[in-house]
PDB file of N, CA and C in Angstrom:
ATOM      1  N   MET A   1       0.712  -1.255  -0.134  1.00 73.00           N
ATOM      2  CA  MET A   1      -0.028   0.190  -0.227  1.00 73.00           C
ATOM      3  C   MET A   1       0.824   1.119   0.192  1.00 73.00           C
ATOM      4  N   GLY A   2       1.925   1.503   1.176  1.00 82.00           N
ATOM      5  CA  GLY A   2       3.137   2.283   0.826  1.00 82.00           C
ATOM      6  C   GLY A   2       3.391   3.137  -0.650  1.00 82.00           C
ATOM      7  N   LEU A   3       3.838   1.649  -1.408  1.00 87.00           N
ATOM      8  CA  LEU A   3       4.364   1.952  -2.715  1.00 87.00           C
ATOM      9  C   LEU A   3       2.746   2.952  -3.880  1.00 87.00           C
ATOM     10  N   ILE A   4       1.866   2.506  -3.377  1.00 92.00           N
ATOM     11  CA  ILE A   4       0.765   3.287  -4.297  1.00 92.00           C
ATOM     12  C   ILE A   4       0.404   4.224  -3.696  1.00 92.00           C
ATOM     13  N   GLN A   5       0.484   4.310  -2.863  1.00 93.00           N
ATOM     14  CA  GLN A   5       0.404   5.955  -1.489  1.00 93.00           C
ATOM     15  C   GLN A   5       1.286   6.874  -1.659  1.00 93.00           C
ATOM     16  N   ARG A   6       2.633   6.317  -1.843  1.00 91.00           N
ATOM     17  CA  ARG A   6       3.832   7.392  -2.815  1.00 91.00           C
ATOM     18  C   ARG A   6       3.539   7.869  -4.494  1.00 91.00           C
ATOM     19  N   GLU A   7       3.063   7.183  -4.759  1.00 94.00           N
ATOM     20  CA  GLU A   7       2.369   7.304  -6.334  1.00 94.00           C
ATOM     21  C   GLU A   7       1.729   7.932  -6.389  1.00 94.00           C
ATOM     22  N   ILE A   8       0.491   7.923  -5.475  1.00 95.00           N
ATOM     23  CA  ILE A   8      -0.246   8.961  -5.547  1.00 95.00           C
ATOM     24  C   ILE A   8       0.071  10.420  -4.993  1.00 95.00           C
ATOM     25  N   GLU A   9       0.651  10.663  -4.476  1.00 94.00           N
ATOM     26  CA  GLU A   9       1.167  12.326  -3.353  1.00 94.00           C
ATOM     27  C   GLU A   9       1.697  12.285  -4.528  1.00 94.00           C
ATOM     28  N   LYS A  10       2.820  12.103  -5.116  1.00 95.00           N
ATOM     29  CA  LYS A  10       3.296  12.380  -6.347  1.00 95.00           C
ATOM     30  C   LYS A  10       2.569  13.428  -7.309  1.00 95.00           C
ATOM     31  N   VAL A  11       1.763  13.057  -7.250  1.00 97.00           N
ATOM     32  CA  VAL A  11       0.679  13.893  -8.375  1.00 97.00           C
ATOM     33  C   VAL A  11       0.098  14.787  -7.418  1.00 97.00           C
ATOM     34  N   GLY A  12       0.426  15.369  -6.049  1.00 95.00           N
ATOM     35  CA  GLY A  12      -0.600  16.956  -5.284  1.00 95.00           C
ATOM     36  C   GLY A  12      -1.778  15.391  -4.503  1.00 95.00           C
ATOM     37  N   ILE A  13      -1.831  14.345  -4.248  1.00 96.00           N
ATOM     38  CA  ILE A  13      -2.765  14.193  -3.718  1.00 96.00           C
ATOM     39  C   ILE A  13      -2.763  13.459  -2.227  1.00 96.00           C
ATOM     40  N   SER A  14      -2.741  13.965  -1.110  1.00 95.00           N
ATOM     41  CA  SER A  14      -2.311  13.358  -0.106  1.00 95.00           C
ATOM     42  C   SER A  14      -3.173  11.978   0.072  1.00 95.00           C
ATOM     43  N   THR A  15      -2.841  11.457   1.234  1.00 96.00           N
ATOM     44  CA  THR A  15      -2.895  10.250   1.692  1.00 96.00           C
ATOM     45  C   THR A  15      -2.449   9.464   2.660  1.00 96.00           C
ATOM     46  N   ILE A  16      -3.607   8.507   3.630  1.00 96.00           N
ATOM     47  CA  ILE A  16      -3.960   7.986   4.661  1.00 96.00           C
ATOM     48  C   ILE A  16      -3.856   5.912   4.283  1.00 96.00           C
ATOM     49  N   GLY A  17      -3.474   5.778   5.383  1.00 96.00           N
ATOM     50  CA  GLY A  17      -2.930   3.831   5.418  1.00 96.00           C
ATOM     51  C   GLY A  17      -4.054   4.149   6.476  1.00 96.00           C
ATOM     52  N   ILE A  18      -4.179   2.727   6.658  1.00 96.00           N
ATOM     53  CA  ILE A  18      -4.650   2.301   8.325  1.00 96.00           C
ATOM     54  C   ILE A  18      -4.379   1.397   7.833  1.00 96.00           C
ATOM     55  N   SER A  19      -3.455   0.674   9.417  1.00 96.00           N
ATOM     56  CA  SER A  19      -2.363  -0.459   9.312  1.00 96.00           C
ATOM     57  C   SER A  19      -2.859  -1.175  10.325  1.00 96.00           C
ATOM     58  N   ILE A  20      -2.849  -2.464  10.119  1.00 96.00           N
ATOM     59  CA  ILE A  20      -3.429  -3.954  11.684  1.00 96.00           C
ATOM     60  C   ILE A  20      -2.112  -5.046  11.992  1.00 96.00           C
ATOM     61  N   VAL A  21      -0.754  -4.899  11.217  1.00 95.00           N
ATOM     62  CA  VAL A  21       0.499  -5.105  10.842  1.00 95.00           C
ATOM     63  C   VAL A  21       1.456  -3.542  11.229  1.00 95.00           C
ATOM     64  N   ARG A  22       1.844  -3.633  12.341  1.00 95.00           N
ATOM     65  CA  ARG A  22       2.858  -2.367  12.261  1.00 95.00           C
ATOM     66  C   ARG A  22       4.017  -2.830  11.824  1.00 95.00           C
ATOM     67  N   GLU A  23       4.687  -3.672  11.774  1.00 95.00           N
ATOM     68  CA  GLU A  23       6.202  -3.848  11.367  1.00 95.00           C
ATOM     69  C   GLU A  23       5.890  -4.045  10.045  1.00 95.00           C
ATOM     70  N   TYR A  24       4.884  -3.809   9.185  1.00 93.00           N
ATOM     71  CA  TYR A  24       4.598  -3.884   7.721  1.00 93.00           C
ATOM     72  C   TYR A  24       4.884  -2.342   7.621  1.00 93.00           C
ATOM     73  N   SER A  25       4.441  -1.779   8.248  1.00 93.00           N
ATOM     74  CA  SER A  25       3.726  -0.164   7.583  1.00 93.00           C
ATOM     75  C   SER A  25       5.902   0.637   7.633  1.00 93.00           C
ATOM     76  N   GLU A  26       5.735   0.252   8.895  1.00 94.00           N
ATOM     77  CA  GLU A  26       7.792   0.474   9.024  1.00 94.00           C
ATOM     78  C   GLU A  26       8.712   0.434   8.222  1.00 94.00           C
ATOM     79  N   LYS A  27       8.398  -0.912   7.828  1.00 94.00           N
ATOM     80  CA  LYS A  27       9.348  -1.556   6.926  1.00 94.00           C
ATOM     81  C   LYS A  27       9.050  -0.614   5.114  1.00 94.00           C
ATOM     82  N   VAL A  28       7.614  -0.524   4.875  1.00 92.00           N
ATOM     83  CA  VAL A  28       7.495  -0.191   3.248  1.00 92.00           C
ATOM     84  C   VAL A  28       7.269   1.725   3.368  1.00 92.00           C
ATOM     85  N   LYS A  29       7.311   2.383   4.529  1.00 91.00           N
ATOM     86  CA  LYS A  29       6.994   3.517   5.206  1.00 91.00           C
ATOM     87  C   LYS A  29       6.209   4.081   4.349  1.00 91.00           C
ATOM     88  N   PRO A  30       4.965   4.139   4.277  1.00 94.00           N
ATOM     89  CA  PRO A  30       3.571   5.077   3.890  1.00 94.00           C
ATOM     90  C   PRO A  30       3.827   6.630   4.210  1.00 94.00           C
ATOM     91  N   PRO A  31       3.017   7.065   3.630  1.00 94.00           N
ATOM     92  CA  PRO A  31       3.762   8.839   3.784  1.00 94.00           C
ATOM     93  C   PRO A  31       2.587   9.093   4.979  1.00 94.00           C
ATOM     94  N   ARG A  32       1.924   8.091   5.547  1.00 96.00           N
ATOM     95  CA  ARG A  32       1.065   8.492   6.981  1.00 96.00           C
ATOM     96  C   ARG A  32       0.444   7.277   7.161  1.00 96.00           C
ATOM     97  N   THR A  33       0.357   7.073   8.358  1.00 97.00           N
ATOM     98  CA  THR A  33      -0.189   5.576   8.493  1.00 97.00           C
ATOM     99  C   THR A  33      -0.940   5.468   9.836  1.00 97.00           C
ATOM    100  N   LEU A  34      -2.538   5.395  10.374  1.00 97.00           N
ATOM    101  CA  LEU A  34      -2.971   5.152  11.541  1.00 97.00           C
ATOM    102  C   LEU A  34      -2.772   3.344  11.746  1.00 97.00           C
ATOM    103  N   PHE A  35      -1.808   2.937  12.489  1.00 97.00           N
ATOM    104  CA  PHE A  35      -2.383   2.117  13.322  1.00 97.00           C
ATOM    105  C   PHE A  35      -3.460   1.324  14.581  1.00 97.00           C
ATOM    106  N   LEU A  36      -3.892   0.254  14.012  1.00 97.00           N
ATOM    107  CA  LEU A  36      -4.984  -0.117  14.913  1.00 97.00           C
ATOM    108  C   LEU A  36      -4.170  -1.665  15.602  1.00 97.00           C
ATOM    109  N   ARG A  37      -4.469  -2.206  16.519  1.00 96.00           N
ATOM    110  CA  ARG A  37      -4.223  -3.429  17.004  1.00 96.00           C
ATOM    111  C   ARG A  37      -5.343  -4.282  16.639  1.00 96.00           C
ATOM    112  N   TRP A  38      -5.775  -4.677  16.061  1.00 95.00           N
ATOM    113  CA  TRP A  38      -7.777  -5.146  15.407  1.00 95.00           C
ATOM    114  C   TRP A  38      -6.530  -6.408  14.745  1.00 95.00           C
ATOM    115  N   PRO A  39      -7.889  -7.819  14.332  1.00 95.00           N
ATOM    116  CA  PRO A  39      -7.652  -8.414  13.622  1.00 95.00           C
ATOM    117  C   PRO A  39      -7.233  -8.028  12.060  1.00 95.00           C
ATOM    118  N   PHE A  40      -6.084  -9.041  11.377  1.00 93.00           N
ATOM    119  CA  PHE A  40      -6.468  -9.085  10.234  1.00 93.00           C
ATOM    120  C   PHE A  40      -7.547  -9.066   9.463  1.00 93.00           C
ATOM    121  N   GLY A  41      -7.689  -8.234   8.363  1.00 93.00           N
ATOM    122  CA  GLY A  41      -8.839  -8.051   7.282  1.00 93.00           C
ATOM    123  C   GLY A  41      -9.958  -7.325   8.091  1.00 93.00           C
ATOM    124  N   HIS A  42      -9.578  -6.222   8.821  1.00 94.00           N
ATOM    125  CA  HIS A  42     -10.899  -5.489   9.701  1.00 94.00           C
ATOM    126  C   HIS A  42     -10.307  -4.362   9.712  1.00 94.00           C
ATOM    127  N   PRO A  43      -9.597  -3.446   8.946  1.00 94.00           N
ATOM    128  CA  PRO A  43      -9.131  -2.348   9.705  1.00 94.00           C
ATOM    129  C   PRO A  43      -9.433  -1.167   9.794  1.00 94.00           C
ATOM    130  N   LEU A  44     -10.853  -1.058   9.302  1.00 95.00           N
ATOM    131  CA  LEU A  44     -12.059  -0.071   9.820  1.00 95.00           C
ATOM    132  C   LEU A  44     -12.526  -0.787  10.779  1.00 95.00           C
ATOM    133  N   GLY A  45     -13.229  -1.946  10.994  1.00 94.00           N
ATOM    134  CA  GLY A  45     -13.675  -2.233  12.448  1.00 94.00           C
ATOM    135  C   GLY A  45     -14.805  -3.546  12.235  1.00 94.00           C
ATOM    136  N   GLU A  46     -15.430  -3.897  13.125  1.00 95.00           N
ATOM    137  CA  GLU A  46     -15.961  -5.234  12.418  1.00 95.00           C
ATOM    138  C   GLU A  46     -17.438  -4.805  12.333  1.00 95.00           C
ATOM    139  N   PRO A  47     -17.968  -5.963  11.337  1.00 94.00           N
ATOM    140  CA  PRO A  47     -18.684  -5.736  10.250  1.00 94.00           C
ATOM    141  C   PRO A  47     -20.090  -4.987  11.177  1.00 94.00           C
ATOM    142  N   GLY A  48     -20.898  -4.472  10.079  1.00 95.00           N
ATOM    143  CA  GLY A  48     -22.081  -3.377  10.643  1.00 95.00           C
ATOM    144  C   GLY A  48     -21.982  -2.366  11.753  1.00 95.00           C
ATOM    145  N   HIS A  49     -20.880  -2.497  12.856  1.00 95.00           N
ATOM    146  CA  HIS A  49     -20.519  -1.528  13.300  1.00 95.00           C
ATOM    147  C   HIS A  49     -20.499  -0.138  13.078  1.00 95.00           C
ATOM    148  N   ARG A  50     -21.491   0.335  12.893  1.00 95.00           N
ATOM    149  CA  ARG A  50     -21.239   1.401  11.509  1.00 95.00           C
ATOM    150  C   ARG A  50     -20.600   2.820  12.373  1.00 95.00           C
ATOM    151  N   LEU A  51     -20.690   2.843  13.991  1.00 95.00           N
ATOM    152  CA  LEU A  51     -20.100   3.997  14.759  1.00 95.00           C
ATOM    153  C   LEU A  51     -18.533   3.878  15.081  1.00 95.00           C
ATOM    154  N   GLN A  52     -18.467   2.483  14.939  1.00 95.00           N
ATOM    155  CA  GLN A  52     -16.710   2.079  15.296  1.00 95.00           C
ATOM    156  C   GLN A  52     -16.153   2.505  13.874  1.00 95.00           C
ATOM    157  N   GLN A  53     -16.965   2.349  12.566  1.00 96.00           N
ATOM    158  CA  GLN A  53     -16.463   2.697  11.610  1.00 96.00           C
ATOM    159  C   GLN A  53     -16.627   3.653  11.317  1.00 96.00           C
ATOM    160  N   LYS A  54     -17.170   4.515  11.482  1.00 96.00           N
ATOM    161  CA  LYS A  54     -17.199   6.074  11.128  1.00 96.00           C
ATOM    162  C   LYS A  54     -16.332   6.677  12.213  1.00 96.00           C
ATOM    163  N   THR A  55     -16.281   6.615  13.533  1.00 96.00           N
ATOM    164  CA  THR A  55     -14.715   6.616  14.053  1.00 96.00           C
ATOM    165  C   THR A  55     -13.661   6.893  13.221  1.00 96.00           C
ATOM    166  N   ILE A  56     -13.356   5.142  13.046  1.00 96.00           N
ATOM    167  CA  ILE A  56     -11.816   4.980  12.638  1.00 96.00           C
ATOM    168  C   ILE A  56     -11.796   6.265  11.232  1.00 96.00           C
ATOM    169  N   VAL A  57     -12.843   6.335   9.998  1.00 96.00           N
ATOM    170  CA  VAL A  57     -12.629   7.298   8.447  1.00 96.00           C
ATOM    171  C   VAL A  57     -12.187   8.554   9.472  1.00 96.00           C
ATOM    172  N   ARG A  58     -13.587   8.898  10.838  1.00 96.00           N
ATOM    173  CA  ARG A  58     -13.206  10.730  11.265  1.00 96.00           C
ATOM    174  C   ARG A  58     -11.303  10.491  11.585  1.00 96.00           C
ATOM    175  N   GLU A  59     -11.217   9.745  12.367  1.00 97.00           N
ATOM    176  CA  GLU A  59     -10.103   9.458  12.928  1.00 97.00           C
ATOM    177  C   GLU A  59      -8.562   8.928  11.797  1.00 97.00           C
ATOM    178  N   ALA A  60      -8.912   8.724  10.859  1.00 97.00           N
ATOM    179  CA  ALA A  60      -8.200   8.840   9.254  1.00 97.00           C
ATOM    180  C   ALA A  60      -8.139  10.342   8.862  1.00 97.00           C
ATOM    181  N   LEU A  61      -9.499  10.336   8.570  1.00 97.00           N
ATOM    182  CA  LEU A  61      -9.667  12.525   7.668  1.00 97.00           C
ATOM    183  C   LEU A  61      -8.806  13.440   8.849  1.00 97.00           C
ATOM    184  N   GLU A  62      -9.272  13.131   9.798  1.00 96.00           N
ATOM    185  CA  GLU A  62      -8.202  14.127  10.819  1.00 96.00           C
ATOM    186  C   GLU A  62      -6.461  13.976  10.095  1.00 96.00           C
ATOM    187  N   ALA A  63      -6.596  12.495  10.831  1.00 96.00           N
ATOM    188  CA  ALA A  63      -4.736  11.889  10.700  1.00 96.00           C
ATOM    189  C   ALA A  63      -4.159  12.873   8.981  1.00 96.00           C
ATOM    190  N   LEU A  64      -4.959  12.679   8.503  1.00 95.00           N
ATOM    191  CA  LEU A  64      -4.698  13.291   6.739  1.00 95.00           C
ATOM    192  C   LEU A  64      -4.097  14.430   6.926  1.00 95.00           C
ATOM    193  N   TYR A  65      -5.334  15.282   7.519  1.00 93.00           N
ATOM    194  CA  TYR A  65      -4.399  16.961   8.335  1.00 93.00           C
ATOM    195  C   TYR A  65      -3.743  17.156   9.222  1.00 93.00           C
ATOM    196  N   ARG A  66      -3.425  16.564  10.205  1.00 95.00           N
ATOM    197  CA  ARG A  66      -2.448  17.192  10.809  1.00 95.00           C
ATOM    198  C   ARG A  66      -1.239  16.392  10.721  1.00 95.00           C
ATOM    199  N   ILE A  67      -0.727  15.354   9.992  1.00 94.00           N
ATOM    200  CA  ILE A  67       0.235  14.270  10.232  1.00 94.00           C
ATOM    201  C   ILE A  67       1.239  15.403   9.141  1.00 94.00           C
ATOM    202  N   LYS A  68       2.173  15.355   9.855  1.00 92.00           N
ATOM    203  CA  LYS A  68       2.916  17.028   8.259  1.00 92.00           C
ATOM    204  C   LYS A  68       4.371  16.042   8.476  1.00 92.00           C
ATOM    205  N   GLU A  69       4.664  15.203   9.524  1.00 93.00           N
ATOM    206  CA  GLU A  69       6.110  14.670   8.759  1.00 93.00           C
ATOM    207  C   GLU A  69       6.140  13.124   7.678  1.00 93.00           C
ATOM    208  N   PRO A  70       6.677  13.136   6.931  1.00 91.00           N
ATOM    209  CA  PRO A  70       6.698  11.640   6.081  1.00 91.00           C
ATOM    210  C   PRO A  70       6.429  10.388   7.102  1.00 91.00           C
ATOM    211  N   GLY A  71       5.997   9.692   7.024  1.00 93.00           N
ATOM    212  CA  GLY A  71       6.252   8.575   7.455  1.00 93.00           C
ATOM    213  C   GLY A  71       6.277   7.790   8.915  1.00 93.00           C
ATOM    214  N   THR A  72       5.079   8.649   9.560  1.00 95.00           N
ATOM    215  CA  THR A  72       4.505   9.303  10.766  1.00 95.00           C
ATOM    216  C   THR A  72       2.998   7.961  10.748  1.00 95.00           C
ATOM    217  N   ILE A  73       3.534   7.085  11.784  1.00 97.00           N
ATOM    218  CA  ILE A  73       2.320   6.391  11.901  1.00 97.00           C
ATOM    219  C   ILE A  73       1.785   6.599  13.260  1.00 97.00           C
ATOM    220  N   ILE A  74       0.382   6.749  13.387  1.00 97.00           N
ATOM    221  CA  ILE A  74      -0.101   7.203  14.833  1.00 97.00           C
ATOM    222  C   ILE A  74      -0.176   5.762  15.194  1.00 97.00           C
ATOM    223  N   ASP A  75      -0.696   5.208  16.988  1.00 97.00           N
ATOM    224  CA  ASP A  75      -1.443   4.161  17.286  1.00 97.00           C
ATOM    225  C   ASP A  75      -2.542   4.502  17.904  1.00 97.00           C
ATOM    226  N   LEU A  76      -3.594   4.114  17.187  1.00 97.00           N
ATOM    227  CA  LEU A  76      -4.920   4.547  17.490  1.00 97.00           C
ATOM    228  C   LEU A  76      -5.344   3.807  18.973  1.00 97.00           C
ATOM    229  N   PRO A  77      -5.921   4.388  19.967  1.00 96.00           N
ATOM    230  CA  PRO A  77      -6.090   2.996  21.441  1.00 96.00           C
ATOM    231  C   PRO A  77      -7.818   2.124  21.322  1.00 96.00           C
ATOM    232  N   TYR A  78      -7.558   2.246  20.137  1.00 96.00           N
ATOM    233  CA  TYR A  78      -9.003   1.745  20.679  1.00 96.00           C
ATOM    234  C   TYR A  78      -8.856   0.070  20.066  1.00 96.00           C
ATOM    235  N   ARG A  79      -9.547  -0.532  21.186  1.00 94.00           N
ATOM    236  CA  ARG A  79      -9.381  -2.083  21.548  1.00 94.00           C
ATOM    237  C   ARG A  79     -10.326  -3.056  20.560  1.00 94.00           C
ATOM    238  N   TRP A  80     -10.620  -3.587  19.993  1.00 93.00           N
ATOM    239  CA  TRP A  80     -11.457  -4.779  19.635  1.00 93.00           C
ATOM    240  C   TRP A  80     -12.120  -4.424  20.240  1.00 93.00           C
ATOM    241  N   ARG A  81     -13.545  -4.710  20.462  1.00 90.00           N
ATOM    242  CA  ARG A  81     -14.889  -5.033  20.914  1.00 90.00           C
ATOM    243  C   ARG A  81     -14.950  -4.153  22.215  1.00 90.00           C
ATOM    244  N   ARG A  82     -14.078  -4.103  22.776  1.00 88.00           N
ATOM    245  CA  ARG A  82     -14.196  -2.765  24.216  1.00 88.00           C
ATOM    246  C   ARG A  82     -14.552  -1.776  24.825  1.00 88.00           C
ATOM    247  N   ASP A  83     -14.233  -0.917  23.308  1.00 91.00           N
ATOM    248  CA  ASP A  83     -14.758   0.193  23.693  1.00 91.00           C
ATOM    249  C   ASP A  83     -15.714   0.914  22.802  1.00 91.00           C
ATOM    250  N   LYS A  84     -16.979   1.656  23.631  1.00 91.00           N
ATOM    251  CA  LYS A  84     -18.248   1.837  23.459  1.00 91.00           C
ATOM    252  C   LYS A  84     -17.855   3.071  22.657  1.00 91.00           C
ATOM    253  N   TYR A  85     -18.794   3.219  21.390  1.00 93.00           N
ATOM    254  CA  TYR A  85     -18.652   4.410  20.347  1.00 93.00           C
ATOM    255  C   TYR A  85     -20.045   5.202  20.222  1.00 93.00           C
ATOM    256  N   ASN A  86     -19.691   6.892  20.070  1.00 90.00           N
ATOM    257  CA  ASN A  86     -20.897   7.507  19.881  1.00 90.00           C
ATOM    258  C   ASN A  86     -21.004   8.459  19.504  1.00 90.00           C
ATOM    259  N   GLU A  87     -22.002   9.238  18.088  1.00 87.00           N
ATOM    260  CA  GLU A  87     -21.676  10.383  17.312  1.00 87.00           C
ATOM    261  C   GLU A  87     -20.749  12.207  17.754  1.00 87.00           C
ATOM    262  N   GLU A  88     -20.291  11.942  19.094  1.00 87.00           N
ATOM    263  CA  GLU A  88     -20.143  13.057  19.590  1.00 87.00           C
ATOM    264  C   GLU A  88     -18.745  12.839  20.272  1.00 87.00           C
ATOM    265  N   GLN A  89     -18.064  11.338  20.083  1.00 85.00           N
ATOM    266  CA  GLN A  89     -16.880  11.113  20.285  1.00 85.00           C
ATOM    267  C   GLN A  89     -15.475  11.787  20.338  1.00 85.00           C
ATOM    268  N   PRO A  90     -14.533  12.163  20.903  1.00 89.00           N
ATOM    269  CA  PRO A  90     -13.686  12.947  20.834  1.00 89.00           C
ATOM    270  C   PRO A  90     -12.789  12.257  19.925  1.00 89.00           C
ATOM    271  N   LEU A  91     -12.208  12.980  19.106  1.00 92.00           N
ATOM    272  CA  LEU A  91     -11.145  12.323  18.578  1.00 92.00           C
ATOM    273  C   LEU A  91      -9.452  12.179  19.044  1.00 92.00           C
ATOM    274  N   TYR A  92      -9.249  10.839  18.969  1.00 92.00           N
ATOM    275  CA  TYR A  92      -7.408  10.053  19.562  1.00 92.00           C
ATOM    276  C   TYR A  92      -6.702  11.450  19.117  1.00 92.00           C
ATOM    277  N   VAL A  93      -7.094  11.551  17.487  1.00 92.00           N
ATOM    278  CA  VAL A  93      -5.485  12.307  16.773  1.00 92.00           C
ATOM    279  C   VAL A  93      -6.088  14.037  17.209  1.00 92.00           C
ATOM    280  N   ALA A  94      -7.511  14.352  16.952  1.00 91.00           N
ATOM    281  CA  ALA A  94      -7.114  15.379  17.387  1.00 91.00           C
ATOM    282  C   ALA A  94      -6.943  16.387  18.415  1.00 91.00           C
ATOM    283  N   GLU A  95      -7.104  15.332  19.933  1.00 90.00           N
ATOM    284  CA  GLU A  95      -6.362  15.399  20.578  1.00 90.00           C
ATOM    285  C   GLU A  95      -4.865  15.581  20.646  1.00 90.00           C
ATOM    286  N   GLN A  96      -4.431  14.865  19.925  1.00 82.00           N
ATOM    287  CA  GLN A  96      -3.023  15.136  19.979  1.00 82.00           C
ATOM    288  C   GLN A  96      -2.528  16.486  20.020  1.00 82.00           C
ATOM    289  N   LYS A  97      -0.754  16.550  20.757  1.00 65.00           N
ATOM    290  CA  LYS A  97      -0.129  18.173  20.724  1.00 65.00           C
ATOM    291  C   LYS A  97      -1.185  19.421  20.182  1.00 65.00           C
TER     292      LYS A  97
END
């Protein structure tokens, strides 16, 4: 994914990746990455869990705006099937720095 991201960025379009295997992201070095410690194949969350998925997409959009240093990986604190989500939930990325 990092190779595709870099090619898209060359034409001036910002990108962000969502990773569930941090080691791969560290090696590939995509421009911007969010890391979640979630099961393989579920980077946006549980199937049908609209609020959880919406939260991750909002985090990704916020990180796209906030990350200025290429290669940055932000570890999101959400836990698989243990966190509660709501419409007004403050974003983790927005609260950093």
